[in-house]
Amino acid sequence: MSLSRRTGWLVATATVATTMVYGFACAPANRPAGAVGNADAASKVYVAPGQHDEFYAFMSGGFNGQIGVYGLPSGRLLKIIPVFSQFPENGWGYSEETKPMLETTFGNIPWDDLHHTALSQTAGEDDGRWIFVNANNTPRVARVDLKTFEATEILQIPNSGGNHGSPFLTSNTEYVIASTRFSLPIPQADVPISDYKKAFKGTISFISANEEGKMDVAFQLLVPGYNYDLARAGKGPSKDWVFFTSYNSEQAYEKLEINASKADKDFIAAINWKNLETCAKNGKAENWPVDYVHNVMDEFSRVARSEIKKSVKMLTPQSCPNSIYFLPTPKSPHGADVDPTGEYIVAGGKLATVIPVHSFTKLQQAIKDQAFETTIEGIPVLKYDAILAGEVKDPGLGPLHTEFDGKGYAYTSVFISSEIVKWKLGTWEVVDRTPTYYSVGHLMIPGGATTKPAGKYAVALNKITKDRYLPTGPELTQSAQLYDISGEKMKLILDFPTTGEPHYANAIAASKIEKQQKKYYSLAENRHPQVAKSEREAGIERKGKVVHVRMTAIRSHFAPDNIEGVQVGDTVLFHITNLEQDWDIPHGFAIQGAINSELLVMPGETRTLKWIPKSVGVFPMYCTDFCSALHQEMSGYVRVSPVGSSVPLMANTLKAKGQVARAAQRGITLPTPPGSVEGHAAHATGTPRPR
Ligand code: K7E
Ligand code: CUA
């Protein structure tokens, strides 16, 4: 959402006159409470205890840098997936294995602002493999694996200032497409800001996305120095195209609120990505040197690695003609959405009084007829009337984002007047409108961005909740509202709070995801360099000031559970391998005074916590996840001696006390009896974890 709450109010104030024309008040506080409270609505969202929801919903967490996973229609929170932000709950970004995921050319960054989600597609339909998300502030895109609900890959985007318009997927996940929100000197340079018009440019990035672990910037397109915003790739007949809104065609660089809102029309950039791909393949791009970072979580070691990339292929409108056109679009457009047939391109204008809809067929014709108004930096600007399919009149104030139900209707979120407006494709008439509580940003229909929407529910993702929930101090919750859209009239059936500030979201039939869930990581396949696949392999080793502790965890003990000979100022690396091979039996690990977080170690994986003791003493460590009846017993001690102390490095184990430690000290790994995962057999019948 580029309108902050405050700006929203300013805009609201500035448009009071317009409000009068529309004949309804825009102040959320004046709204009726809109309480649902009827049994009909309750039964529609009721998912009985023990029953599963029909859809998974993945909601961006905005400024929390995470994804919230909810069940629909119940609105129950199932999981938080940390992506761009450290997450002490499971050690994401704190454990040594996951730290490299947050690496950038600016260093290791513990936070970002996540706005948009995009489920992977095959033939224009959600396929349930991955979900991609953007980092707005330090431009990056991430791939989240929907078998493990974990971010497995993060790619930094070079030559970008604010990765807001991102990620948008082509219909077979060929590319993740992303634009720069802010134009910049490209390549970066020390130039006066007042040189904006001549020195600043934008880029659109095309990121190859279809192979796990191999995301890369395939090519970039250099575009005029405007602000670029949301987009959609085409579908069906338009599938080789992508449509980005842009604003600030005024090229203002100060007081944007006023100076970027002067022109009646800005543009949608219609880009033929297939053409660009051909141009890039045929050597039409220049290699521009620029550093950016690619981070991947290795599937078997479960250790992330970072690599620096050194250049991108840069195309320009001139080097690859007929690849980009500007479609005049009123006014400071925000959302760009393509209907399920691929024919209609809908723009949400933050300050527009209509919702313009462009026709892909007309666009093709206009290009053929050269119906150009002018050309900007080599980009033909098409005539508005030549490409317009229609305008939705009386759309409310501040139409932002549009989704589709697959039954011929479109639903547009309207920010300032806090409502959802339903209108008919083709006739452009508004057929229903319903209030949201309050200030709706995005709207989401399961599959609403695909060729096959499941037009059963719409979810409004709201910025302001005011009186809707119990108050919680100066900041109130953000929230989602669920509407039943199966009938003629939209019906509000549920409010539910969300974590962070949701922008976009996706939902997908649970059946496409639930059966493919990974239940645990295979211990046999664990290739972590410090794995201990059995208690016999556990051990301890000093290399100068670094102490490696290879520790195993299984219900209900660590091995070793007592360590001596550590000295003040040592870097102690606890490599914890969870020996369980059973679904949902993580063990946690925490040690007193650690300045990072806990670890939460999934069955079969190895995770490492770094600890630098600052004082002598004996420090307890324990399992943080209530894993078994004897969870409280799952603990141990580390004795820390002064620097130069003669206390030998020792680790006990439950078996062969001292033997493993001494062997490890001499660099010997004791053999594991073939086929035995020690401890597992003995504990497999252990007390089940309380649920
Ligand atoms: Cu409209 Cu960042 Cu998609 Cu928020 S953006 S609402
Ligand atoms: Cu392991 Cu609690």
XYZ file of C-alpha atoms and ligand atoms in Angstrom:
699
model
C 0.000 0.000 0.000
C 1.654 3.178 -1.003
C -0.911 5.357 0.714
C 0.092 5.448 4.330
C -2.657 5.855 6.866
C -1.785 9.484 7.219
C -1.616 10.138 3.509
C -4.899 8.326 3.255
C -6.442 10.916 5.526
C -4.822 13.773 3.638
C -6.113 12.435 0.392
C -9.481 11.958 2.018
C -9.458 15.573 3.137
C -8.279 16.797 -0.224
C -11.096 14.987 -1.939
C -13.952 16.069 0.255
C -15.501 17.807 -2.737
C -15.334 14.643 -4.761
C -16.790 12.763 -1.833
C -19.848 14.945 -1.962
C -20.327 14.091 -5.598
C -20.302 10.426 -4.718
C -22.703 11.018 -1.935
C -21.165 8.964 0.807
C -18.904 9.812 3.655
C -15.408 8.474 3.589
C -14.625 8.646 7.295
C -14.466 5.100 8.605
C -15.618 6.252 12.046
C -19.020 7.138 10.630
C -19.694 3.637 9.527
C -22.174 1.376 11.211
C -20.485 -1.295 13.217
C -21.312 -3.874 10.588
C -21.589 -6.655 13.098
C -22.372 -10.005 11.541
C -23.589 -12.073 14.416
C -25.986 -14.335 12.593
C -26.009 -18.070 12.628
C -25.895 -18.271 8.855
C -22.528 -16.531 8.711
C -21.231 -18.535 11.668
C -22.083 -21.832 10.020
C -20.300 -20.778 6.828
C -16.993 -20.228 8.584
C -17.346 -22.949 11.187
C -14.758 -25.658 10.764
C -15.449 -28.178 13.471
C -12.673 -29.126 15.906
C -10.478 -31.717 14.215
C -11.670 -30.770 10.730
C -9.408 -29.120 8.199
C -10.005 -25.919 6.287
C -10.785 -25.926 2.592
C -8.049 -23.439 1.614
C -4.609 -22.426 2.690
C -4.250 -18.639 2.663
C -0.765 -17.128 2.515
C -0.812 -13.538 3.685
C 2.043 -11.146 3.409
C 3.062 -9.776 6.793
C 4.085 -6.342 5.511
C 6.521 -4.746 7.912
C 7.078 -7.965 9.847
C 8.878 -9.492 6.868
C 7.046 -12.795 7.209
C 4.170 -14.769 5.743
C 1.155 -15.711 7.850
C -0.500 -18.980 6.859
C -4.208 -19.178 7.668
C -6.947 -21.673 7.031
C -10.037 -20.525 5.162
C -12.868 -20.179 5.858
C -12.051 -20.421 9.577
C -9.384 -17.707 9.628
C -7.279 -19.853 11.961
C -3.578 -19.003 12.025
C -1.577 -22.123 11.142
C 1.970 -20.884 10.859
C 4.269 -17.932 10.484
C 6.952 -18.439 7.856
C 9.883 -16.120 8.454
C 11.478 -14.972 5.218
C 13.266 -11.622 5.319
C 13.141 -11.129 9.088
C 14.911 -13.006 11.821
C 12.515 -15.128 13.836
C 13.623 -16.094 17.323
C 10.770 -18.574 17.596
C 12.634 -21.031 15.415
C 16.092 -19.482 15.084
C 15.622 -18.315 11.469
C 18.436 -15.866 10.739
C 20.055 -16.660 14.109
C 21.316 -20.184 13.528
C 24.603 -20.445 11.658
C 22.902 -22.457 8.899
C 20.202 -19.850 8.176
C 22.237 -16.645 8.616
C 23.497 -16.724 4.999
C 19.865 -16.508 3.800
C 19.812 -12.861 4.925
C 23.097 -11.944 3.239
C 23.078 -8.971 0.831
C 25.689 -6.656 -0.653
C 24.789 -4.344 2.261
C 25.668 -7.043 4.780
C 23.449 -9.371 6.778
C 20.064 -7.688 7.065
C 17.691 -8.857 9.805
C 14.483 -7.293 8.463
C 12.493 -6.302 5.443
C 9.046 -5.241 4.353
C 7.149 -8.007 2.559
C 4.146 -6.961 0.455
C 3.274 -9.447 -2.229
C 2.846 -13.155 -2.604
C 2.739 -15.139 -5.823
C 1.960 -18.843 -5.980
C 3.811 -20.753 -8.679
C 1.725 -21.549 -11.726
C 1.559 -24.157 -14.425
C -0.548 -23.321 -17.477
C -1.999 -20.328 -15.667
C -3.156 -22.307 -12.630
C -1.745 -22.422 -9.121
C 0.302 -25.612 -8.841
C 1.223 -25.593 -5.136
C 4.993 -25.936 -5.600
C 6.229 -22.617 -4.256
C 5.187 -19.185 -3.171
C 7.355 -16.196 -4.077
C 7.477 -13.001 -2.034
C 9.192 -9.636 -2.269
C 11.421 -7.590 0.000
C 10.465 -4.017 -0.558
C 13.274 -2.146 1.154
C 16.452 -3.957 0.180
C 15.296 -5.379 -3.132
C 15.032 -9.154 -3.002
C 12.690 -11.960 -3.948
C 12.357 -15.225 -2.075
C 11.116 -18.676 -2.959
C 9.249 -20.537 -0.227
C 8.900 -24.291 -0.623
C 5.365 -25.483 0.066
C 6.507 -28.968 1.079
C 8.427 -27.580 4.046
C 6.915 -24.098 4.439
C 10.431 -22.719 4.519
C 12.217 -20.065 2.468
C 14.781 -21.958 0.430
C 16.160 -19.231 -1.817
C 16.589 -15.455 -1.738
C 17.906 -13.410 -4.651
C 18.905 -9.770 -4.357
C 17.792 -7.580 -7.255
C 20.435 -5.157 -8.488
C 19.725 -1.773 -10.099
C 16.532 -1.415 -8.076
C 15.463 1.161 -5.520
C 12.565 -0.371 -3.640
C 11.279 -3.697 -4.894
C 7.596 -2.954 -4.407
C 6.131 -4.025 -7.740
C 7.167 -7.614 -7.208
C 6.943 -10.587 -7.560
C 4.689 -11.297 -10.530
C 4.771 -14.647 -12.263
C 4.354 -15.638 -15.866
C 1.820 -18.392 -16.384
C 4.325 -21.248 -16.336
C 6.591 -19.721 -13.685
C 9.191 -18.963 -16.367
C 9.960 -15.629 -14.747
C 9.380 -13.719 -11.574
C 9.020 -10.128 -12.738
C 9.851 -7.149 -10.550
C 10.093 -3.405 -10.995
C 11.918 -0.668 -9.181
C 9.620 1.553 -7.168
C 12.094 4.429 -6.986
C 14.176 5.405 -9.947
C 17.879 5.754 -9.318
C 21.125 6.626 -11.013
C 21.802 3.324 -12.797
C 24.546 2.314 -12.353
C 24.599 3.914 -8.885
C 26.612 7.133 -8.751
C 27.212 10.228 -6.664
C 24.979 12.732 -8.490
C 22.895 15.711 -7.347
C 19.287 14.670 -6.666
C 18.207 17.659 -8.757
C 19.620 15.810 -11.773
C 16.696 13.395 -11.412
C 15.264 13.953 -14.864
C 18.451 13.321 -16.736
C 20.274 10.901 -14.460
C 17.618 8.647 -12.908
C 16.189 5.525 -14.518
C 13.961 2.628 -13.643
C 14.409 -1.065 -14.333
C 12.139 -4.043 -14.801
C 13.808 -7.317 -13.824
C 13.081 -10.745 -15.263
C 14.182 -13.461 -12.868
C 14.351 -17.052 -13.999
C 12.343 -18.972 -11.435
C 11.409 -22.432 -12.615
C 14.392 -24.326 -11.237
C 14.931 -24.675 -7.532
C 18.146 -23.132 -6.279
C 18.777 -21.362 -9.581
C 16.986 -18.050 -9.427
C 18.909 -15.481 -11.392
C 18.313 -12.131 -13.023
C 17.954 -13.348 -16.618
C 17.811 -9.784 -17.976
C 16.675 -6.282 -17.073
C 14.949 -3.603 -19.099
C 16.008 0.003 -18.579
C 12.945 2.259 -18.489
C 12.267 5.997 -18.001
C 12.793 7.489 -14.547
C 9.262 7.086 -13.176
C 7.981 5.131 -10.195
C 6.889 1.616 -11.110
C 4.226 -0.214 -9.215
C 2.106 -3.334 -9.350
C 1.816 -5.675 -12.280
C 0.346 -8.848 -13.636
C 1.580 -11.079 -16.363
C -0.984 -11.817 -19.063
C -2.810 -15.088 -19.490
C -4.052 -17.087 -22.468
C -3.725 -14.798 -25.499
C -1.753 -12.209 -23.513
C 0.522 -14.687 -21.732
C 3.699 -13.325 -23.339
C 3.055 -9.910 -21.838
C 3.280 -8.236 -18.474
C 1.526 -5.019 -17.452
C 3.064 -2.659 -14.895
C 1.495 0.493 -13.558
C 3.734 3.492 -13.259
C 3.191 6.861 -11.646
C 5.178 10.027 -11.305
C 5.479 10.466 -15.052
C 6.009 14.073 -13.881
C 9.433 12.859 -12.693
C 9.133 14.770 -9.457
C 11.784 14.112 -6.835
C 10.443 16.253 -4.000
C 6.989 16.656 -2.431
C 5.771 13.745 -4.508
C 2.384 13.914 -2.866
C 1.694 17.071 -4.818
C 4.220 17.069 -7.618
C 3.679 13.485 -8.738
C -0.097 13.937 -8.826
C -0.350 16.655 -11.464
C -0.786 14.744 -14.696
C -4.286 13.525 -15.598
C -2.855 10.302 -16.793
C 0.180 8.222 -16.051
C 0.890 4.908 -17.722
C 0.605 1.200 -17.698
C 3.743 -0.215 -19.269
C 2.807 -3.162 -21.501
C 5.887 -5.302 -21.940
C 6.328 -8.274 -24.249
C 8.647 -10.438 -22.151
C 8.933 -13.088 -24.871
C 10.451 -10.491 -27.197
C 12.851 -9.389 -24.505
C 13.842 -12.999 -23.874
C 14.620 -13.408 -27.580
C 16.595 -10.168 -27.648
C 18.603 -11.260 -24.598
C 19.311 -14.645 -26.220
C 20.358 -12.984 -29.457
C 22.987 -10.847 -27.812
C 21.039 -7.581 -27.869
C 21.730 -6.985 -24.170
C 24.830 -5.391 -22.713
C 26.532 -6.883 -19.689
C 26.431 -4.295 -16.939
C 28.691 -4.902 -13.971
C 26.847 -4.839 -10.641
C 27.109 -6.917 -7.478
C 24.173 -8.802 -6.011
C 23.781 -11.796 -3.751
C 22.074 -15.150 -4.215
C 21.353 -17.326 -1.169
C 20.245 -20.939 -1.284
C 19.405 -23.449 1.429
C 21.047 -26.736 0.473
C 18.522 -29.549 0.507
C 20.744 -32.176 2.140
C 23.148 -30.353 4.411
C 20.388 -27.820 5.261
C 23.147 -25.210 5.332
C 22.502 -22.017 3.342
C 25.234 -20.675 1.110
C 25.664 -17.227 -0.403
C 27.276 -16.312 -3.655
C 27.957 -12.913 -5.176
C 26.933 -12.358 -8.760
C 28.749 -9.795 -10.816
C 26.739 -8.594 -13.785
C 23.330 -8.386 -15.425
C 22.183 -8.341 -19.014
C 20.647 -4.938 -19.658
C 18.197 -4.316 -22.483
C 16.769 -0.957 -23.517
C 13.615 -0.108 -25.476
C 15.919 0.864 -28.339
C 18.010 -2.316 -28.277
C 14.877 -4.486 -28.340
C 12.187 -2.609 -30.291
C 8.468 -3.499 -30.121
C 8.850 -4.786 -26.588
C 7.375 -1.998 -24.496
C 4.434 0.357 -24.953
C 2.873 2.903 -22.638
C -0.891 2.778 -22.129
C -2.178 6.117 -20.814
C -4.050 5.424 -17.591
C -5.696 7.826 -15.141
C -4.402 8.817 -12.528
C -1.420 7.695 -10.437
C -2.430 4.070 -11.024
C -1.571 1.445 -8.415
C -2.945 -2.026 -9.118
C -2.789 -3.651 -12.550
C -4.816 -6.828 -12.848
C -5.602 -9.124 -15.741
C -8.895 -11.013 -15.921
C -8.930 -14.837 -16.186
C -9.382 -14.765 -19.981
C -6.327 -12.566 -20.463
C -8.302 -9.981 -22.438
C -8.858 -7.216 -19.885
C -6.233 -5.203 -18.090
C -7.717 -3.348 -15.130
C -5.981 -0.407 -13.506
C -6.674 0.869 -10.013
C -6.075 4.634 -9.886
C -5.406 5.902 -6.366
C -6.754 9.296 -7.423
C -8.872 8.224 -10.399
C -12.616 8.731 -10.660
C -13.121 5.751 -12.941
C -11.584 2.293 -13.235
C -10.125 2.120 -16.720
C -10.060 -1.266 -18.427
C -7.781 -1.798 -21.399
C -8.405 -4.423 -24.058
C -5.599 -6.732 -25.105
C -7.179 -7.243 -28.542
C -7.385 -3.496 -29.063
C -3.860 -3.097 -27.817
C -2.634 -5.509 -30.502
C -4.610 -3.660 -33.152
C -3.411 -0.245 -32.000
C 0.179 -1.436 -32.209
C -0.462 -2.702 -35.741
C -2.140 0.587 -36.704
C 0.594 2.567 -34.997
C -2.068 4.497 -33.104
C 0.582 6.375 -31.161
C 0.167 9.661 -29.341
C 3.875 10.206 -28.997
C 7.080 8.394 -28.156
C 8.949 8.686 -24.849
C 12.580 7.555 -24.770
C 11.905 5.107 -27.575
C 8.623 3.874 -26.069
C 5.477 4.422 -28.154
C 2.563 5.861 -26.165
C -0.697 4.400 -27.463
C -3.858 6.445 -27.850
C -6.121 5.993 -24.814
C -9.270 5.624 -26.907
C -7.647 3.086 -29.192
C -6.964 0.638 -26.376
C -9.775 1.288 -23.924
C -12.312 -1.486 -23.439
C -14.405 0.524 -21.018
C -14.507 2.493 -17.812
C -16.220 1.501 -14.613
C -18.049 4.617 -13.469
C -18.713 5.415 -9.845
C -16.156 2.976 -8.506
C -15.785 4.714 -5.145
C -12.792 6.686 -3.943
C -9.333 5.290 -4.381
C -9.799 2.029 -6.294
C -6.659 -0.037 -5.758
C -6.707 -3.726 -6.567
C -8.979 -5.986 -8.559
C -9.583 -9.732 -8.365
C -11.877 -11.963 -10.407
C -14.324 -14.739 -9.602
C -14.122 -16.608 -12.906
C -17.840 -16.036 -13.407
C -17.577 -12.771 -15.301
C -17.275 -10.396 -12.357
C -14.493 -8.276 -11.008
C -14.079 -7.083 -7.423
C -12.143 -3.917 -6.719
C -10.880 -2.825 -3.321
C -11.510 0.840 -2.713
C -9.303 2.380 -0.068
C -10.655 5.799 0.792
C -14.317 4.886 0.745
C -13.534 1.538 2.473
C -15.504 -0.812 0.302
C -15.443 -3.626 -2.182
C -17.084 -2.844 -5.487
C -18.313 -5.712 -7.643
C -18.721 -5.008 -11.325
C -19.386 -6.891 -14.511
C -16.708 -7.466 -17.117
C -17.872 -6.264 -20.522
C -20.710 -3.994 -19.385
C -18.593 -2.278 -16.708
C -21.647 -1.731 -14.524
C -21.330 -1.821 -10.762
C -23.629 -4.567 -9.507
C -22.883 -4.610 -5.795
C -20.862 -2.783 -3.190
C -20.185 -3.585 0.417
C -18.296 -1.796 3.170
C -15.018 -3.022 4.643
C -13.885 -2.194 8.173
C -11.724 -0.250 7.334
C -9.521 1.071 4.556
C -9.089 -2.035 2.497
C -5.797 -2.410 0.650
C -5.582 -5.615 -1.328
C -8.360 -8.013 -1.958
C -7.882 -11.717 -2.524
C -10.001 -14.395 -4.119
C -8.524 -17.905 -4.017
C -6.991 -18.353 -7.473
C -8.117 -14.807 -8.276
C -4.947 -14.082 -10.203
C -5.123 -17.252 -12.289
C -7.131 -18.559 -15.224
C -9.311 -20.537 -12.792
C -10.431 -18.536 -9.777
C -12.405 -20.337 -7.084
C -15.026 -17.612 -6.827
C -16.377 -18.638 -3.470
C -14.715 -16.261 -1.040
C -13.097 -12.864 -1.159
C -10.761 -11.677 1.579
C -10.374 -7.968 2.241
C -7.001 -7.060 3.745
C -7.590 -4.017 5.873
C -5.297 -1.312 7.150
C -7.384 0.018 9.994
C -9.592 -1.816 12.459
C -10.586 0.930 14.928
C -13.534 -0.406 16.896
C -13.568 -3.938 15.483
C -11.564 -5.713 18.178
C -10.546 -5.354 21.793
C -8.109 -2.447 21.856
C -4.419 -3.157 22.389
C -2.700 0.126 23.169
C -1.629 2.660 20.557
C -1.432 0.089 17.798
C -4.478 -1.941 16.952
C -4.437 -5.149 14.994
C -4.629 -5.270 11.234
C -7.195 -7.620 9.937
C -8.777 -9.577 7.181
C -12.451 -9.890 6.434
C -13.946 -12.846 4.698
C -16.845 -12.378 2.299
C -19.026 -15.035 0.803
C -19.170 -14.145 -2.913
C -20.959 -17.252 -4.125
C -24.241 -15.373 -4.535
C -25.308 -12.167 -6.220
C -24.585 -10.044 -3.162
C -21.365 -10.147 -1.221
C -21.829 -11.186 2.404
C -19.404 -10.441 5.200
C -19.037 -13.658 7.179
C -15.878 -13.290 9.286
C -13.353 -10.838 10.730
C -9.990 -12.195 11.757
C -6.840 -10.406 12.907
C -3.588 -10.904 11.015
C 0.052 -10.687 11.991
C 1.855 -7.656 10.613
C 0.187 -5.566 7.948
C -1.104 -7.753 5.180
C -0.791 -6.421 1.657
C -1.404 -9.113 -0.921
C -2.276 -12.720 -0.206
C -2.953 -15.912 -2.116
C -5.165 -18.827 -1.288
C -5.104 -22.279 -2.802
C -7.195 -25.417 -2.373
C -5.766 -27.378 0.560
C -5.843 -30.520 -1.587
C -3.038 -29.075 -3.736
C -0.716 -28.734 -0.759
C -1.562 -30.953 2.174
C -0.606 -34.317 0.675
C 2.894 -33.221 -0.291
C 4.004 -32.182 3.178
C 7.460 -33.225 4.259
C 7.175 -34.903 7.643
C 10.839 -34.952 8.645
C 14.298 -34.710 7.124
C 16.036 -37.981 6.448
C 18.818 -38.534 8.953
C 20.486 -40.951 6.539
C 20.643 -38.191 3.910
C 21.818 -35.489 6.309
C 25.051 -34.084 4.825
C 25.707 -31.399 7.401
C 29.481 -31.260 7.985
C 28.943 -31.486 11.766
C 26.114 -34.019 11.826
C 26.107 -36.706 14.507
C 23.870 -39.464 13.170
C 23.929 -41.331 16.459
C 24.979 -40.675 20.007
C 28.243 -42.475 19.267
C 29.074 -39.826 16.704
C 28.510 -37.054 19.172
C 31.649 -35.362 20.355
C 33.579 -32.270 21.137
C 36.620 -30.751 19.492
C 38.751 -27.658 20.033
C 40.349 -25.799 17.126
C 42.195 -22.898 18.708
C 39.569 -20.634 20.283
C 36.689 -22.443 18.577
C 34.972 -25.367 20.267
C 32.705 -27.572 18.170
C 30.128 -29.541 20.100
C 28.415 -32.212 18.036
C 25.348 -32.928 20.101
C 22.352 -35.139 19.503
C 18.809 -34.615 20.700
C 16.182 -37.280 21.124
C 13.328 -37.712 23.592
C 14.346 -36.870 26.311
C 18.050 -36.101 26.443
C 20.970 -34.400 24.806
C 24.226 -36.244 24.263
C 26.561 -35.038 25.577
C 24.691 -33.295 28.337
C 27.699 -32.150 30.359
C 30.640 -30.288 28.891
C 33.771 -29.075 30.636
C 36.947 -27.384 29.488
C 35.344 -24.467 27.689
C 37.151 -21.189 28.405
C 35.936 -17.605 28.670
C 35.947 -15.996 25.211
C 35.822 -19.282 23.299
C 33.452 -19.422 20.365
C 31.359 -22.449 21.172
C 29.383 -23.871 18.273
C 26.638 -26.237 19.375
C 25.758 -28.397 16.374
C 22.534 -30.070 17.415
C 21.273 -33.001 15.383
C 17.718 -34.072 16.072
C 17.789 -37.871 15.787
C 14.005 -38.262 15.630
C 12.510 -39.657 12.437
C 8.953 -38.868 13.264
C 6.531 -36.096 12.232
C 6.368 -32.973 14.366
C 8.990 -33.836 16.967
C 11.316 -30.841 16.971
C 13.685 -30.301 19.852
C 14.749 -26.867 20.960
C 18.052 -25.686 22.345
C 18.916 -22.670 24.453
C 21.831 -21.791 26.710
C 21.987 -19.094 29.324
C 23.392 -15.785 28.113
C 23.285 -16.620 24.411
C 22.751 -13.316 22.613
C 21.034 -14.766 19.540
C 17.972 -16.948 20.065
C 16.962 -20.514 20.608
C 17.273 -23.178 17.964
C 14.315 -25.246 16.924
C 15.710 -28.340 15.261
C 13.442 -30.366 12.999
C 13.641 -34.175 13.002
C 16.686 -35.332 11.043
C 18.293 -31.903 10.670
C 21.320 -30.250 12.232
C 21.269 -26.668 13.457
C 24.064 -24.649 15.027
C 23.982 -22.044 17.785
C 26.990 -19.837 18.426
C 27.742 -18.957 22.052
C 30.638 -16.927 23.421
C 30.782 -17.233 27.218
C 31.876 -14.008 28.898
C 32.397 -15.216 32.460
C 33.402 -18.315 34.394
C 30.755 -20.520 35.891
C 28.476 -23.406 35.077
C 25.695 -22.581 32.640
C 22.577 -24.620 32.025
C 21.232 -25.459 28.608
C 17.862 -27.025 27.878
C 15.333 -28.114 25.295
C 12.773 -25.373 24.633
C 10.086 -27.449 22.933
C 7.830 -29.517 25.175
C 8.737 -32.703 23.387
C 7.880 -35.448 25.852
C 6.820 -36.217 29.375
C 10.453 -35.885 30.425
C 11.016 -32.675 28.477
C 11.958 -30.833 31.656
C 14.724 -33.391 32.146
C 16.137 -32.611 28.693
C 18.934 -30.349 29.881
C 22.611 -30.168 30.732
C 25.497 -27.957 31.819
C 28.518 -26.277 30.317
C 31.372 -25.474 32.668
C 33.334 -22.373 31.690
C 36.855 -21.940 33.062
C 39.245 -18.989 32.884
C 41.423 -18.452 29.827
C 44.462 -20.747 29.971
C 42.824 -23.121 32.488
C 44.099 -26.702 32.586
C 40.609 -28.250 32.752
C 40.599 -30.695 29.838
C 37.932 -30.465 27.188
C 35.465 -33.169 28.150
C 32.019 -34.188 27.153
C 30.139 -36.980 28.802
C 27.672 -39.113 26.885
C 25.186 -41.594 28.119
C 27.319 -44.429 26.777
C 31.067 -44.885 26.928
C 31.517 -41.806 29.036
C 34.531 -39.797 27.966
C 35.361 -42.156 25.128
C 33.635 -40.189 22.412
C 35.026 -36.946 23.683
C 38.546 -38.243 23.777
C 38.217 -39.893 20.376
C 36.852 -36.709 18.884
C 39.696 -34.757 20.444
C 42.114 -36.995 18.624
C 40.119 -36.479 15.432
C 38.740 -40.037 15.391
C 35.109 -40.683 14.611
C 33.882 -43.858 16.253
C 32.149 -46.228 13.826
C 28.387 -46.514 13.942
C 27.065 -50.078 13.813
C 25.582 -50.598 10.335
C 21.935 -49.656 9.988
C 21.609 -48.376 13.506
C 20.358 -44.959 14.291
C 21.289 -45.152 17.879
C 18.802 -44.155 20.405
C 15.990 -44.040 17.903
C 14.825 -47.618 18.322
C 15.045 -47.305 22.059
C 13.035 -44.122 22.133
C 10.604 -44.640 19.302
C 8.096 -45.959 21.771
C 8.731 -43.012 24.064
C 5.975 -40.927 25.465
C 4.145 -39.091 22.713
C 4.418 -35.373 22.648
C 1.499 -33.592 24.259
C -0.564 -31.810 21.635
Cu -1.500 -1.815 -2.588
Cu 2.331 -2.684 -1.312
Cu 0.300 -4.155 -2.966
Cu -0.288 -2.668 0.019
S 0.393 -2.398 -1.993
S -2.361 -2.334 -0.251
Cu 13.257 -32.078 23.589
Cu 11.863 -30.895 25.017
